[in-house]
Short mmCIF file of C-alpha atoms in Angstrom, two decimals:
data_model
loop_
_atom_site.label_atom_id
_atom_site.label_comp_id
_atom_site.label_asym_id
_atom_site.label_seq_id
_atom_site.Cartn_x
_atom_site.Cartn_y
_atom_site.Cartn_z
CA LEU Y 176 0.00 0.00 0.00
CA ARG Y 177 1.61 3.24 -1.14
CA VAL Y 178 0.59 6.87 -0.75
CA THR Y 179 -0.46 8.26 -4.12
CA LEU Y 180 1.95 10.97 -5.30
CA TYR Y 181 -0.80 13.21 -6.67
CA PRO Y 182 -3.83 12.42 -4.48
CA ILE Y 183 -7.36 13.41 -5.39
CA PHE Y 184 -8.77 12.47 -1.97
CA SER Y 185 -7.49 13.06 1.56
CA ARG Y 186 -6.90 9.29 1.79
CA HIS Y 187 -5.82 8.05 -1.63
CA PHE Y 188 -3.49 5.07 -2.01
CA THR Y 189 -1.98 2.84 -4.68
CA VAL Y 190 -1.57 -0.93 -4.45
CA SER Y 191 0.98 -2.02 -7.03
CA SER Y 192 2.59 -5.28 -8.05
CA HIS Y 193 6.06 -6.06 -6.71
CA ARG Y 194 6.98 -7.17 -10.23
CA HIS Y 195 7.11 -4.90 -13.26
CA GLU Y 196 4.24 -6.23 -15.38
CA PRO Y 197 1.57 -4.67 -17.60
CA GLN Y 198 -1.70 -3.31 -16.28
CA ALA Y 199 -4.16 -6.20 -16.81
CA ILE Y 200 -7.18 -7.38 -14.83
CA SER Y 201 -7.29 -10.98 -16.07
CA GLY Y 202 -6.40 -13.26 -13.15
CA ARG Y 203 -6.33 -10.30 -10.75
CA ILE Y 204 -9.96 -9.81 -9.80
CA ALA Y 205 -9.58 -12.05 -6.72
CA ASP Y 206 -6.80 -9.71 -5.57
CA MET Y 207 -9.15 -6.75 -5.99
CA LEU Y 208 -11.82 -8.47 -3.89
CA ALA Y 209 -9.28 -9.33 -1.19
CA ILE Y 210 -8.08 -5.74 -1.00
CA ALA Y 211 -11.66 -4.47 -0.74
CA GLU Y 212 -12.38 -6.90 2.09
CA ASP Y 213 -9.17 -6.11 3.97
CA LEU Y 214 -9.75 -2.37 3.56
CA GLU Y 215 -13.46 -2.21 4.33
CA GLY Y 216 -14.51 1.42 4.34
CA TYR Y 217 -12.47 2.02 1.19
CA THR Y 218 -13.26 1.58 -2.48
CA VAL Y 219 -10.77 -0.13 -4.78
CA PHE Y 220 -10.71 0.92 -8.41
CA TYR Y 221 -9.02 -0.34 -11.56
CA ASN Y 222 -8.37 1.63 -14.73
CA GLY Y 223 -7.60 -0.40 -17.82
CA PRO Y 224 -4.42 0.50 -19.76
CA CYS Y 225 -6.54 2.42 -22.29
CA CYS Y 226 -9.09 3.66 -19.76
CA GLY Y 227 -7.25 6.23 -17.69
CA ALA Y 228 -4.51 4.17 -16.03
CA SER Y 229 -1.78 6.49 -14.77
CA ALA Y 230 0.86 3.78 -15.29
CA PRO Y 231 -0.41 1.40 -18.01
CA ASP Y 232 2.92 -0.43 -18.02
CA HIS Y 233 2.77 -1.47 -14.34
CA MET Y 234 -0.02 -3.43 -12.63
CA HIS Y 235 -1.78 -1.45 -9.91
CA PHE Y 236 -5.07 -0.67 -8.21
CA GLN Y 237 -6.03 2.57 -6.48
CA VAL Y 238 -7.87 2.93 -3.18
CA ALA Y 239 -9.93 5.81 -1.76
CA GLN Y 240 -12.27 6.20 1.17
CA SER Y 241 -15.76 4.90 0.40
CA GLY Y 242 -18.48 7.46 -0.14
CA ALA Y 243 -16.23 9.90 -1.95
CA MET Y 244 -17.75 8.98 -5.33
CA PRO Y 245 -21.45 9.62 -5.99
CA ARG Y 246 -22.14 6.33 -7.80
CA GLU Y 247 -21.28 4.32 -4.69
CA ALA Y 248 -24.07 5.94 -2.72
CA ASP Y 249 -26.78 6.09 -5.36
CA ILE Y 250 -26.16 3.02 -7.52
CA ALA Y 251 -29.26 1.33 -6.09
CA ASP Y 252 -31.39 4.28 -7.22
CA TYR Y 253 -30.78 3.52 -10.88
CA ALA Y 254 -32.62 0.94 -12.92
CA VAL Y 255 -31.00 -2.42 -12.17
CA GLN Y 256 -32.07 -5.36 -14.33
CA PRO Y 257 -31.02 -8.80 -12.96
CA LEU Y 258 -29.10 -10.79 -15.55
CA VAL Y 259 -27.53 -13.76 -13.74
CA ARG Y 260 -28.36 -15.19 -10.34
CA MET Y 261 -26.22 -17.66 -8.41
CA ALA Y 262 -26.06 -18.74 -4.79
CA GLY Y 263 -25.49 -15.56 -2.80
CA ALA Y 264 -24.69 -13.53 -5.90
CA LYS Y 265 -26.16 -11.80 -8.91
CA MET Y 266 -25.03 -9.78 -11.89
CA SER Y 267 -27.28 -6.97 -13.05
CA ILE Y 268 -27.42 -4.35 -15.79
CA VAL Y 269 -27.30 -0.77 -14.55
CA GLY Y 270 -29.11 1.88 -16.58
CA GLY Y 271 -30.46 5.37 -16.03
CA LEU Y 272 -27.01 6.93 -16.43
CA PRO Y 273 -25.38 8.53 -19.51
CA PHE Y 274 -24.02 5.02 -20.11
CA SER Y 275 -24.83 1.40 -19.25
CA ALA Y 276 -22.79 -0.84 -16.97
CA PHE Y 277 -22.87 -4.04 -14.91
CA LEU Y 278 -23.13 -4.53 -11.15
CA ILE Y 279 -21.95 -7.73 -9.49
CA ALA Y 280 -23.10 -8.24 -5.89
CA SER Y 281 -21.96 -11.31 -3.97
CA THR Y 282 -21.38 -12.65 -0.47
CA ASP Y 283 -19.08 -15.33 -1.95
CA GLY Y 284 -15.77 -14.13 -3.37
CA SER Y 285 -15.25 -17.18 -5.60
CA VAL Y 286 -18.68 -16.71 -7.19
CA ALA Y 287 -17.95 -13.01 -7.74
CA VAL Y 288 -14.74 -14.01 -9.56
CA GLN Y 289 -16.68 -16.50 -11.70
CA LEU Y 290 -19.29 -13.91 -12.69
CA PHE Y 291 -16.63 -11.33 -13.48
CA ASP Y 292 -14.63 -13.77 -15.60
CA GLU Y 293 -17.77 -14.60 -17.60
CA LEU Y 294 -18.44 -10.91 -18.14
CA LEU Y 295 -14.86 -10.13 -19.12
CA ALA Y 296 -14.88 -12.97 -21.65
CA ALA Y 297 -18.04 -11.53 -23.23
CA LEU Y 298 -16.57 -8.04 -23.70
CA PRO Y 299 -14.92 -7.15 -27.03
CA THR Y 300 -11.16 -6.65 -27.26
CA ALA Y 301 -9.61 -4.41 -29.91
CA GLU Y 302 -7.11 -6.07 -32.22
CA ASP Y 303 -4.19 -3.99 -30.96
CA GLU Y 304 -5.04 -4.39 -27.25
CA THR Y 305 -4.58 -7.18 -24.74
CA GLU Y 306 -7.86 -6.88 -22.80
CA PRO Y 307 -11.31 -5.28 -23.08
CA LYS Y 308 -11.47 -1.61 -22.19
CA VAL Y 309 -12.97 -1.41 -18.72
CA ASN Y 310 -13.16 0.56 -15.48
CA ILE Y 311 -13.98 -1.28 -12.26
CA LEU Y 312 -14.92 -0.10 -8.78
CA CYS Y 313 -15.24 -2.56 -5.89
CA TRP Y 314 -16.17 -2.21 -2.23
CA HIS Y 315 -17.05 -4.56 0.63
CA LYS Y 316 -19.74 -3.80 3.18
CA ALA Y 317 -22.02 -5.88 5.41
CA LEU Y 318 -20.39 -9.15 4.28
CA GLN Y 319 -21.04 -8.38 0.62
CA TRP Y 320 -18.87 -7.29 -2.28
CA GLN Y 321 -20.25 -4.90 -4.87
CA MET Y 322 -18.40 -4.45 -8.12
CA LEU Y 323 -19.36 -1.83 -10.71
CA VAL Y 324 -17.97 -2.82 -14.11
CA VAL Y 325 -18.10 -0.12 -16.79
CA PRO Y 326 -17.19 -1.32 -20.32
CA ARG Y 327 -15.53 1.30 -22.48
CA ARG Y 328 -15.62 1.79 -26.23
CA CYS Y 329 -12.79 4.32 -26.47
CA HIS Y 330 -10.02 5.88 -24.42
CA ARG Y 331 -10.86 9.56 -24.80
CA PRO Y 332 -13.82 11.69 -25.99
CA SER Y 333 -13.81 13.82 -29.13
CA CYS Y 334 -13.33 17.05 -27.11
CA TYR Y 335 -9.87 15.85 -26.11
CA TYR Y 336 -8.77 16.12 -29.76
CA ALA Y 337 -10.79 19.20 -30.72
CA GLU Y 338 -9.29 22.43 -32.03
CA VAL Y 339 -7.99 25.01 -29.57
CA GLY Y 340 -10.93 26.90 -28.11
CA HIS Y 341 -13.14 23.82 -28.16
CA ARG Y 342 -10.67 21.35 -26.66
CA MET Y 343 -11.12 19.97 -23.14
CA LEU Y 344 -8.32 17.74 -21.86
CA ILE Y 345 -10.51 15.16 -20.20
CA SER Y 346 -9.48 11.50 -20.21
CA PRO Y 347 -12.16 9.66 -18.19
CA ALA Y 348 -11.18 6.93 -15.74
CA SER Y 349 -12.95 5.13 -12.88
CA LEU Y 350 -13.53 8.28 -10.85
CA ASP Y 351 -15.18 10.04 -13.77
CA VAL Y 352 -17.63 7.20 -14.51
CA ALA Y 353 -18.29 7.04 -10.75
CA GLY Y 354 -19.60 10.60 -10.85
CA LEU Y 355 -16.51 12.63 -9.96
CA MET Y 356 -15.25 14.33 -13.13
CA ILE Y 357 -11.54 15.17 -12.89
CA MET Y 358 -10.53 18.41 -14.64
CA PRO Y 359 -6.75 18.99 -14.86
CA ILE Y 360 -7.17 22.35 -16.64
CA ALA Y 361 -8.83 25.18 -14.68
CA ASP Y 362 -10.34 26.81 -17.80
CA ASP Y 363 -11.98 23.51 -18.74
CA PHE Y 364 -13.47 23.29 -15.26
CA GLU Y 365 -14.94 26.78 -15.56
CA ARG Y 366 -16.68 26.17 -18.89
CA ILE Y 367 -17.80 22.54 -18.82
CA THR Y 368 -21.56 21.94 -18.56
CA ALA Y 369 -23.74 19.05 -17.47
CA ALA Y 370 -24.56 18.45 -21.13
CA ASP Y 371 -20.84 18.25 -21.93
CA ILE Y 372 -20.30 15.66 -19.22
CA GLU Y 373 -23.21 13.57 -20.45
CA THR Y 374 -21.82 13.70 -24.00
CA ILE Y 375 -18.32 12.77 -22.85
CA LEU Y 376 -19.47 9.75 -20.86
CA GLY Y 377 -21.79 8.70 -23.67
CA GLU Y 378 -18.91 8.78 -26.13
CA VAL Y 379 -16.43 6.72 -24.12
CA CYS Y 380 -18.79 4.18 -22.52
CA PHE Y 381 -21.28 1.63 -23.85
CA ASP Y 382 -24.89 2.44 -24.60
CA GLU Y 383 -27.88 0.11 -24.21
CA SER Y 384 -27.56 -1.44 -27.68
CA GLN Y 385 -23.92 -2.34 -27.07
CA ILE Y 386 -24.75 -3.78 -23.65
CA ASP Y 387 -27.44 -5.93 -25.30
CA LYS Y 388 -24.76 -7.50 -27.51
CA ILE Y 389 -22.70 -8.34 -24.42
CA VAL Y 390 -25.70 -9.88 -22.69
CA LYS Y 391 -26.24 -12.25 -25.63
CA ARG Y 392 -22.65 -13.49 -25.29
CA ILE Y 393 -23.04 -14.41 -21.63
CA SER Y 394 -23.90 -18.12 -21.51
CA ARG Y 395 -26.85 -18.11 -19.14
#
């Protein structure tokens, strides 16, 4: 557990691999669950190498105090459609946001890993990438893990590449999809609107039609 060099929260840490290896979630989700359980009261998040990872060449998670991100508190208020049910666990589709996502809730860590692996296998992977684009947030409370999995279709929104005067240097990661938009440029912060944020998240994340394609690939 390391203190983050450029913290966003008052308690913001990094958990990194002892070995120098690429950022990849395959085979690591059990580690994420274990960290969330050991650090109850904190939320663990993972940014894919093309989804906002600060060090895409070195495997790491980040950790922040729970409740700091809006989606943690209000996720149950959004439309949640059950997709898969297993003993003590279920995977649901989350809607009602500018994008669609999946929520895995489980009291059994091994079942949570199984559901996540099925979901990851159903997500598309670009030809030049090693894993599906994804942001993940995970927390443990009242003997249950909750894992918000947000599939991504691209790394950055169109405004990131726009001409000067229209450009906003926003590269969404887990915090942004969790409702806390990070703005590194002060001028961008002053002029961004709610409509801009909705457009940005809609561009980089999956919509309902893309989620439907994923659902059909899940063997249940």
